[in-house]
PDB file of C-alpha atoms in Angstrom:
ATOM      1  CA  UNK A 249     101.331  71.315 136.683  1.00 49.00           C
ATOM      2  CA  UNK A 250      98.847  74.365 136.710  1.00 53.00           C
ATOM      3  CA  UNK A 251      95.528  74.440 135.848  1.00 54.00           C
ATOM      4  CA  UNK A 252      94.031  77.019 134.110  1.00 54.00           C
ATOM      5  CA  UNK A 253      91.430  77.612 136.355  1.00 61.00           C
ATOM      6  CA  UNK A 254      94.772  78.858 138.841  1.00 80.00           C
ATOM      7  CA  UNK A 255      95.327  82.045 136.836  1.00 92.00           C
ATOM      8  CA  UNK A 256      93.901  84.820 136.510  1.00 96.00           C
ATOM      9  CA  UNK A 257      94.794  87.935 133.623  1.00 97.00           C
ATOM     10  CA  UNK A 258      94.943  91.290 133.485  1.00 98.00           C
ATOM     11  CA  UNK A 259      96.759  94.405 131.708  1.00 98.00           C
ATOM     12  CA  UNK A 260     100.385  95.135 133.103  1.00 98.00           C
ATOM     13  CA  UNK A 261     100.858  98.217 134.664  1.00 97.00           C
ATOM     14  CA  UNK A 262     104.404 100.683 134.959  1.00 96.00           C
ATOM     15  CA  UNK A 263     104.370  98.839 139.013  1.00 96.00           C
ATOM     16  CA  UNK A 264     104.566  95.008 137.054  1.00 97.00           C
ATOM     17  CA  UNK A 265     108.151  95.842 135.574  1.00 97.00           C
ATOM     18  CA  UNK A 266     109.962  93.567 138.450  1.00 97.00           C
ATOM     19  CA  UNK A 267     107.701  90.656 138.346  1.00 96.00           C
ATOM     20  CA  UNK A 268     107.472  91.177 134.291  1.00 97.00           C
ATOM     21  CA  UNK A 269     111.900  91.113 134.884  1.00 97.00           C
ATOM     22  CA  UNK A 270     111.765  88.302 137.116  1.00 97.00           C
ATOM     23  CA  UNK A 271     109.347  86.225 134.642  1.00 98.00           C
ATOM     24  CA  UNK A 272     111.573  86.876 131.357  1.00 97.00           C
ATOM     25  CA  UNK A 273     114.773  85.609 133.700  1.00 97.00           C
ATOM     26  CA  UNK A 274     113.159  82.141 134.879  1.00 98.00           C
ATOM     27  CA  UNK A 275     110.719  81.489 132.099  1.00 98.00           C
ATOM     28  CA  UNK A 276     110.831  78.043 130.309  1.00 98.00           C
ATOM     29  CA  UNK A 277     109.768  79.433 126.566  1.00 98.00           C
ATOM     30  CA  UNK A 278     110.176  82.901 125.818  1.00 97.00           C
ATOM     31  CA  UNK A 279     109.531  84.648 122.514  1.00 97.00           C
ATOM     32  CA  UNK A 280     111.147  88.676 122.271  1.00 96.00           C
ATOM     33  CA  UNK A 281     110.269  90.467 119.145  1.00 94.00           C
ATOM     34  CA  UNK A 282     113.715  91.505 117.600  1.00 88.00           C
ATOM     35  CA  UNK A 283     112.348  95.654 117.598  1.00 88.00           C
ATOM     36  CA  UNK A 284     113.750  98.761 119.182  1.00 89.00           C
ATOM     37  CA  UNK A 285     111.637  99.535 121.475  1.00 91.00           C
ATOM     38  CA  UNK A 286     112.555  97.675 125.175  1.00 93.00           C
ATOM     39  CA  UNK A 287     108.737  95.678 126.231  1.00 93.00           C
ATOM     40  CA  UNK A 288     109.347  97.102 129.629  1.00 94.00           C
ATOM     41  CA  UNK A 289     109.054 100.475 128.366  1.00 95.00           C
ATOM     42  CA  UNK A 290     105.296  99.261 127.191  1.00 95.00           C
ATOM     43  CA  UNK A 291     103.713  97.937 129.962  1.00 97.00           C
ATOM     44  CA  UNK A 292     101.234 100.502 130.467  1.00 96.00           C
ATOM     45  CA  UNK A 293     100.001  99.842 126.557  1.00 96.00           C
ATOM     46  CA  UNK A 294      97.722  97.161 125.817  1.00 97.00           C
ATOM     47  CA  UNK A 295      97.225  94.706 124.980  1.00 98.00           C
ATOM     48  CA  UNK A 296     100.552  93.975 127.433  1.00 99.00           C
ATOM     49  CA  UNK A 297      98.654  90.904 129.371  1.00 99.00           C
ATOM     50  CA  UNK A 298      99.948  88.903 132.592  1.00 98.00           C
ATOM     51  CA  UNK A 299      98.275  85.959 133.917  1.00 98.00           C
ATOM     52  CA  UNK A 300      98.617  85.257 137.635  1.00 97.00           C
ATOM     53  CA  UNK A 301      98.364  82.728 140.120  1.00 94.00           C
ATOM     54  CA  UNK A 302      98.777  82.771 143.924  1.00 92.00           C
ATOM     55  CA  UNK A 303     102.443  83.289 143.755  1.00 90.00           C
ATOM     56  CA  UNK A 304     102.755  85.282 141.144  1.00 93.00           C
ATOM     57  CA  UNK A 305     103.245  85.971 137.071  1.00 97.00           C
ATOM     58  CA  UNK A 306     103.265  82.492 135.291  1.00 98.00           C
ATOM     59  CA  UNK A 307     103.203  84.084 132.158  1.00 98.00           C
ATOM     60  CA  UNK A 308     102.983  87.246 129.666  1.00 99.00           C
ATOM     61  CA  UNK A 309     102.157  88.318 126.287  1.00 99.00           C
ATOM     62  CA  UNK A 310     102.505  91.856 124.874  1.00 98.00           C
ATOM     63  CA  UNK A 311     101.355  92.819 121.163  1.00 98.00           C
ATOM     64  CA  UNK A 312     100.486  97.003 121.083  1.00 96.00           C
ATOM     65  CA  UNK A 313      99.440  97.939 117.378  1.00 95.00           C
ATOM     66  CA  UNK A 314     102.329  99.951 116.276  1.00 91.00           C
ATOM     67  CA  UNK A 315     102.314 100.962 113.886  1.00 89.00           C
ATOM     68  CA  UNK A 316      98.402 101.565 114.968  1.00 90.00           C
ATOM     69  CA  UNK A 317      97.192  98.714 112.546  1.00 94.00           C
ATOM     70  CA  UNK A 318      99.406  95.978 112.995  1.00 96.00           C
ATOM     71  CA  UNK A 319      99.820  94.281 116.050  1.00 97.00           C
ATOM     72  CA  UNK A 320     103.198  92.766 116.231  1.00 96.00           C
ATOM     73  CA  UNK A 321     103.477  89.817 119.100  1.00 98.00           C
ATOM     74  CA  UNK A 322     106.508  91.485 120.987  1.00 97.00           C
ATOM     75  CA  UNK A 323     106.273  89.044 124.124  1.00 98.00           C
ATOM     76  CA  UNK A 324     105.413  85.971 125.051  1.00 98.00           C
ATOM     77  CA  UNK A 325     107.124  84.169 128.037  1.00 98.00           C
ATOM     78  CA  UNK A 326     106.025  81.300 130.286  1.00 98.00           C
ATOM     79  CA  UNK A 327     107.254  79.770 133.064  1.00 98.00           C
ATOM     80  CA  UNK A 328     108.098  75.292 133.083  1.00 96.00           C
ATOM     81  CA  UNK A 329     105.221  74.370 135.189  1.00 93.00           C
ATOM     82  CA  UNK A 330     102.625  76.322 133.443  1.00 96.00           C
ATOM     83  CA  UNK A 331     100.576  74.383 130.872  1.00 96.00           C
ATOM     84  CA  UNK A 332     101.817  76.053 127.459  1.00 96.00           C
ATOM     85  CA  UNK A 333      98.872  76.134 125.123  1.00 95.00           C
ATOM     86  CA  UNK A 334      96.012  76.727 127.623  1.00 96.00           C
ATOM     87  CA  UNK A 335      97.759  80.270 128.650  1.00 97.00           C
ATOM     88  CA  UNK A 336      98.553  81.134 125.671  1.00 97.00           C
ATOM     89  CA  UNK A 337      95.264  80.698 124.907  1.00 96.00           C
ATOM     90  CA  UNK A 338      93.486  82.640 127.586  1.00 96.00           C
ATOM     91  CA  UNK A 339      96.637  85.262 126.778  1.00 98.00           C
ATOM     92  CA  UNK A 340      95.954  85.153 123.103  1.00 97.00           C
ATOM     93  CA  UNK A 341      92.144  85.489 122.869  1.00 97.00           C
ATOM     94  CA  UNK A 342      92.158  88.729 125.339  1.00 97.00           C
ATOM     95  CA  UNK A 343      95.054  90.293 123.480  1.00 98.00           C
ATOM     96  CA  UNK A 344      93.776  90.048 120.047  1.00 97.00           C
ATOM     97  CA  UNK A 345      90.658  90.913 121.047  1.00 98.00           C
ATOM     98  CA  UNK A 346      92.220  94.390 122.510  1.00 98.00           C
ATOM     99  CA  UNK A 347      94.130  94.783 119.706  1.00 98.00           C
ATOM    100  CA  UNK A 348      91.685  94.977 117.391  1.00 97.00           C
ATOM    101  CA  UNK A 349      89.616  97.450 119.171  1.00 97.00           C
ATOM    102  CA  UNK A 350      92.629  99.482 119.466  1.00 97.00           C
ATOM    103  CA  UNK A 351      92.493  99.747 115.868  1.00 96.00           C
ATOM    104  CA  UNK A 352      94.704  96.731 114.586  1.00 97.00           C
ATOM    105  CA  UNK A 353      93.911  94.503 111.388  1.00 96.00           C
ATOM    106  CA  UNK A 354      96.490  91.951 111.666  1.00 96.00           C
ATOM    107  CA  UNK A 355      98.888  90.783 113.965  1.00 97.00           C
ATOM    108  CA  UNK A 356     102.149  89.148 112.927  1.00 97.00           C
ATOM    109  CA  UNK A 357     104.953  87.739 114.411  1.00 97.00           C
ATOM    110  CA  UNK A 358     108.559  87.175 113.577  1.00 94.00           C
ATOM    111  CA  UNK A 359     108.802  83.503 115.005  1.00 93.00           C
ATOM    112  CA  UNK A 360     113.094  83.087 115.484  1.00 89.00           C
ATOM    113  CA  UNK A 361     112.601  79.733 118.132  1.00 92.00           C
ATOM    114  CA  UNK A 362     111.187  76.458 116.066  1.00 94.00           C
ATOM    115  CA  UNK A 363     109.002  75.963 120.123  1.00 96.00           C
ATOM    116  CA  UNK A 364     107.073  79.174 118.747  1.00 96.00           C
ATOM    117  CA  UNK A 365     105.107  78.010 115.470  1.00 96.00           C
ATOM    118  CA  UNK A 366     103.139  75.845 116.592  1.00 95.00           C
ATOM    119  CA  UNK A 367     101.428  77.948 118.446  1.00 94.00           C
ATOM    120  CA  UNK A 368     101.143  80.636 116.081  1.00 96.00           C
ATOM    121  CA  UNK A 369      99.702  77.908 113.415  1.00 96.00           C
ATOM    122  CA  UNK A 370      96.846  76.742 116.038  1.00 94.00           C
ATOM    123  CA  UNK A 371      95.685  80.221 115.980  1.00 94.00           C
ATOM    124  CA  UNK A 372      95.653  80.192 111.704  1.00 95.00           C
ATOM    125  CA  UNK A 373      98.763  82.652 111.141  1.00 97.00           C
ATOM    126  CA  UNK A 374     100.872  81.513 107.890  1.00 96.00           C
ATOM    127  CA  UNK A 375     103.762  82.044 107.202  1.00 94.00           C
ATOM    128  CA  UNK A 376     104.373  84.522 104.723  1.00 92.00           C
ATOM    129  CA  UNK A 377     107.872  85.877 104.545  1.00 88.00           C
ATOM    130  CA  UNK A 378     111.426  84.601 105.430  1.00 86.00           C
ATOM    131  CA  UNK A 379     113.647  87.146 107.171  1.00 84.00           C
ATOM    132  CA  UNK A 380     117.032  86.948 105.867  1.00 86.00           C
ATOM    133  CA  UNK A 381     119.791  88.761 107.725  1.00 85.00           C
ATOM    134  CA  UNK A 382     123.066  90.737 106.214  1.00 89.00           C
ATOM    135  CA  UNK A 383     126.141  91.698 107.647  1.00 88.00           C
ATOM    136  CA  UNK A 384     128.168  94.621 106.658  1.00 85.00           C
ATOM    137  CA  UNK A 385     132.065  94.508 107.866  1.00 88.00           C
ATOM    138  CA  UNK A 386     132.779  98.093 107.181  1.00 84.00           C
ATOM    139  CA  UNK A 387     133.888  97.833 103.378  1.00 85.00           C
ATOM    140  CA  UNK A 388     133.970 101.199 101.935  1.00 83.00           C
ATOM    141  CA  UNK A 389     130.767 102.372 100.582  1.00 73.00           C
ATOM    142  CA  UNK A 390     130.611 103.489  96.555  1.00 72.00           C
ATOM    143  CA  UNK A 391     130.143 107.196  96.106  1.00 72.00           C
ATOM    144  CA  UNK A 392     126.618 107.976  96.340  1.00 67.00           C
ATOM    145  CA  UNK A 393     126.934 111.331  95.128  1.00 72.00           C
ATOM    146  CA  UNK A 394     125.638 112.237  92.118  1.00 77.00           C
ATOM    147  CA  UNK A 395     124.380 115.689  90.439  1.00 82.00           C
ATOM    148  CA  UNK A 396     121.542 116.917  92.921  1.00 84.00           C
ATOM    149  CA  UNK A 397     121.795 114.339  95.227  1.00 85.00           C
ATOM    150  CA  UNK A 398     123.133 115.448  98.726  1.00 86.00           C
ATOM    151  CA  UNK A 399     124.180 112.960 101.793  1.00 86.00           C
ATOM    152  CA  UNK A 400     124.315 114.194 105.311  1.00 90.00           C
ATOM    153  CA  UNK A 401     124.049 113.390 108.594  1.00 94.00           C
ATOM    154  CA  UNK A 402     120.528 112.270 110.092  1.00 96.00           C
ATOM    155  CA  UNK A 403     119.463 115.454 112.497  1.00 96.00           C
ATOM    156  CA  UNK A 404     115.908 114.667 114.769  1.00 97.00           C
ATOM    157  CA  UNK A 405     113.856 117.284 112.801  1.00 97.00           C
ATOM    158  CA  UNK A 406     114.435 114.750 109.587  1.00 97.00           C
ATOM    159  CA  UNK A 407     112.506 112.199 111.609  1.00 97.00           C
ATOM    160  CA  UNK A 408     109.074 113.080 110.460  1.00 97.00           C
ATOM    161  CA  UNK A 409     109.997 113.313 106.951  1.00 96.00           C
ATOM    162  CA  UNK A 410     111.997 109.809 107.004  1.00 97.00           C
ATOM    163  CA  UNK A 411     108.647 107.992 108.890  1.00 96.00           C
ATOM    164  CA  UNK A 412     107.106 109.118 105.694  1.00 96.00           C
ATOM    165  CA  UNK A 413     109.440 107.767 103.145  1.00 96.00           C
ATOM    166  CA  UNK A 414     109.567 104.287 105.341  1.00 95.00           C
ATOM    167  CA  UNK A 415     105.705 104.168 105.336  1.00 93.00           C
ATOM    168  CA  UNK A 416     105.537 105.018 101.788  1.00 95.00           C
ATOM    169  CA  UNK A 417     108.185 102.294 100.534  1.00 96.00           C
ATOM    170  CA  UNK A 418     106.826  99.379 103.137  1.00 94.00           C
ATOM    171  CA  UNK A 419     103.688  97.693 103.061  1.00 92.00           C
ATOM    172  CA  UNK A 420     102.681  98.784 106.676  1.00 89.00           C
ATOM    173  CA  UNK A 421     103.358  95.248 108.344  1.00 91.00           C
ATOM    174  CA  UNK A 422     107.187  96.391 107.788  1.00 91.00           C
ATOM    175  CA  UNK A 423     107.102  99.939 108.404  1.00 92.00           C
ATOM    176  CA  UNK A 424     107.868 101.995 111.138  1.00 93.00           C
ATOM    177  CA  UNK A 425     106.102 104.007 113.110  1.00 92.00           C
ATOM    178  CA  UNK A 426     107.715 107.587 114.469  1.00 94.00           C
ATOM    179  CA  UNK A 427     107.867 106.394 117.788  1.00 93.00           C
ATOM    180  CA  UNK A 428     110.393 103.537 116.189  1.00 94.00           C
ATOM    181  CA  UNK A 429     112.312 105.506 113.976  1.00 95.00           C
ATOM    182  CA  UNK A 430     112.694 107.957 117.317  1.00 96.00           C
ATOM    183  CA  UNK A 431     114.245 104.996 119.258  1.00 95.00           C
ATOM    184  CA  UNK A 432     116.490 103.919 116.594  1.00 95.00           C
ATOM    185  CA  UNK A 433     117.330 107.251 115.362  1.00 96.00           C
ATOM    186  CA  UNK A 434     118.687 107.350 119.426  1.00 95.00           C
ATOM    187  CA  UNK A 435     120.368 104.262 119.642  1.00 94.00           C
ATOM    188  CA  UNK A 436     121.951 104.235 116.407  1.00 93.00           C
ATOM    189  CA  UNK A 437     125.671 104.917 116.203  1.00 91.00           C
ATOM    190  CA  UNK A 438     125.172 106.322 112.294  1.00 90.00           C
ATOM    191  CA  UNK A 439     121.965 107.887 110.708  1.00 94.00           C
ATOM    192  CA  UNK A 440     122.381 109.754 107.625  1.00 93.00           C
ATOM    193  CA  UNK A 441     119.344 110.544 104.868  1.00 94.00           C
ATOM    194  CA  UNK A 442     119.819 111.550 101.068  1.00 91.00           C
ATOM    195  CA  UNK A 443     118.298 114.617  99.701  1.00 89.00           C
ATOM    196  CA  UNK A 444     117.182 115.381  96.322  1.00 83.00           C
ATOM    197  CA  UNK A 445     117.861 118.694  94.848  1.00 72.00           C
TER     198      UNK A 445
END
């Protein structure tokens, strides 16, 4: 086992994505934020930290304030011989501290692996909301047209306009930022947005 004298951390950089691949394949514990934007598209944003030894990444941790004042943990992976709780740690401390000079007030995670929580607890998160998931199977949808009320097709120039709406109905932990909506405005196979005459 490591100590944690044997690592030392620093930001990730665009070069890092193979060793940042080759980490998430062999790592013991690994938390991935469910989001739409890929982690290895971020690794020149901090706070995206990697700590190091001779050989190598032993571990990562990634959580850029977006939207700009919540910093959402998107990454946190560790390889089996590393000692758990001292990395994260060291990890934890640097990135939060970045964070907030970035401009974040909070940072939250969506914890989906039981191994997760404690750590997030040692650090004084709470828990304060339980996700709950629904599935739709392609039912036909009631007609949601109505006097002055027009459905169409989601085109990019609505994106803008729809960040606005999100931000306005979510308390900002939940909303989106532009850049997200952008992403899943590309990778969705049906966006459509209701205007009010």
């Amino acid at each position: 086992m490591q100590s944690q004298s044997s690592w030392t951390v620093r930001q990730t950089r665009a070069s890092d994505q193979g060793a940042i691949s080759s980490l998430l394949t062999n790592a013991s514990h690994k938390h991935i934020h469910f989001d739409w934007l890929n982690v290895l598209d971020l690794l020149d944003e901090a706070p995206f930290l990697i700590a190091l030894n001779k050989d190598g990444p032993v571990a990562c941790l990634a959580c850029q304030p977006d939207p700009p004042q919540v910093a959402w943990i998107r990454l946190f992976a560790v390889l089996k011989d590393v000692p758990k709780y001292p990395v994260w740690d060291q990890l934890w401390k640097a990135a939060a501290e970045d964070a907030v000079k970035l401009g974040a007030s909070q940072a939250v995670a969506l914890a989906t692996q039981d191994w997760f929580i404690p750590f997030l607890k040692q650090y004084g998160f709470i828990e304060t909301n339980k996700v709950i998931f629904f599935k739709w199977d392609g039912d036909p949808l009631p007609n949601t047209q109505g006097p002055g009320i027009e459905l169409r097709k989601m085109a990019t120039e609505d994106l803008p306009a729809v960040a606005l709406v999100d931000q306005s109905a979510f308390d900002p932990v939940w909303a989106l930022s532009l850049r997200s909506l952008r992403t899943a405005y590309h990778l969705s196979s049906l966006a459509t947005v209701i205007l009010k005459g």
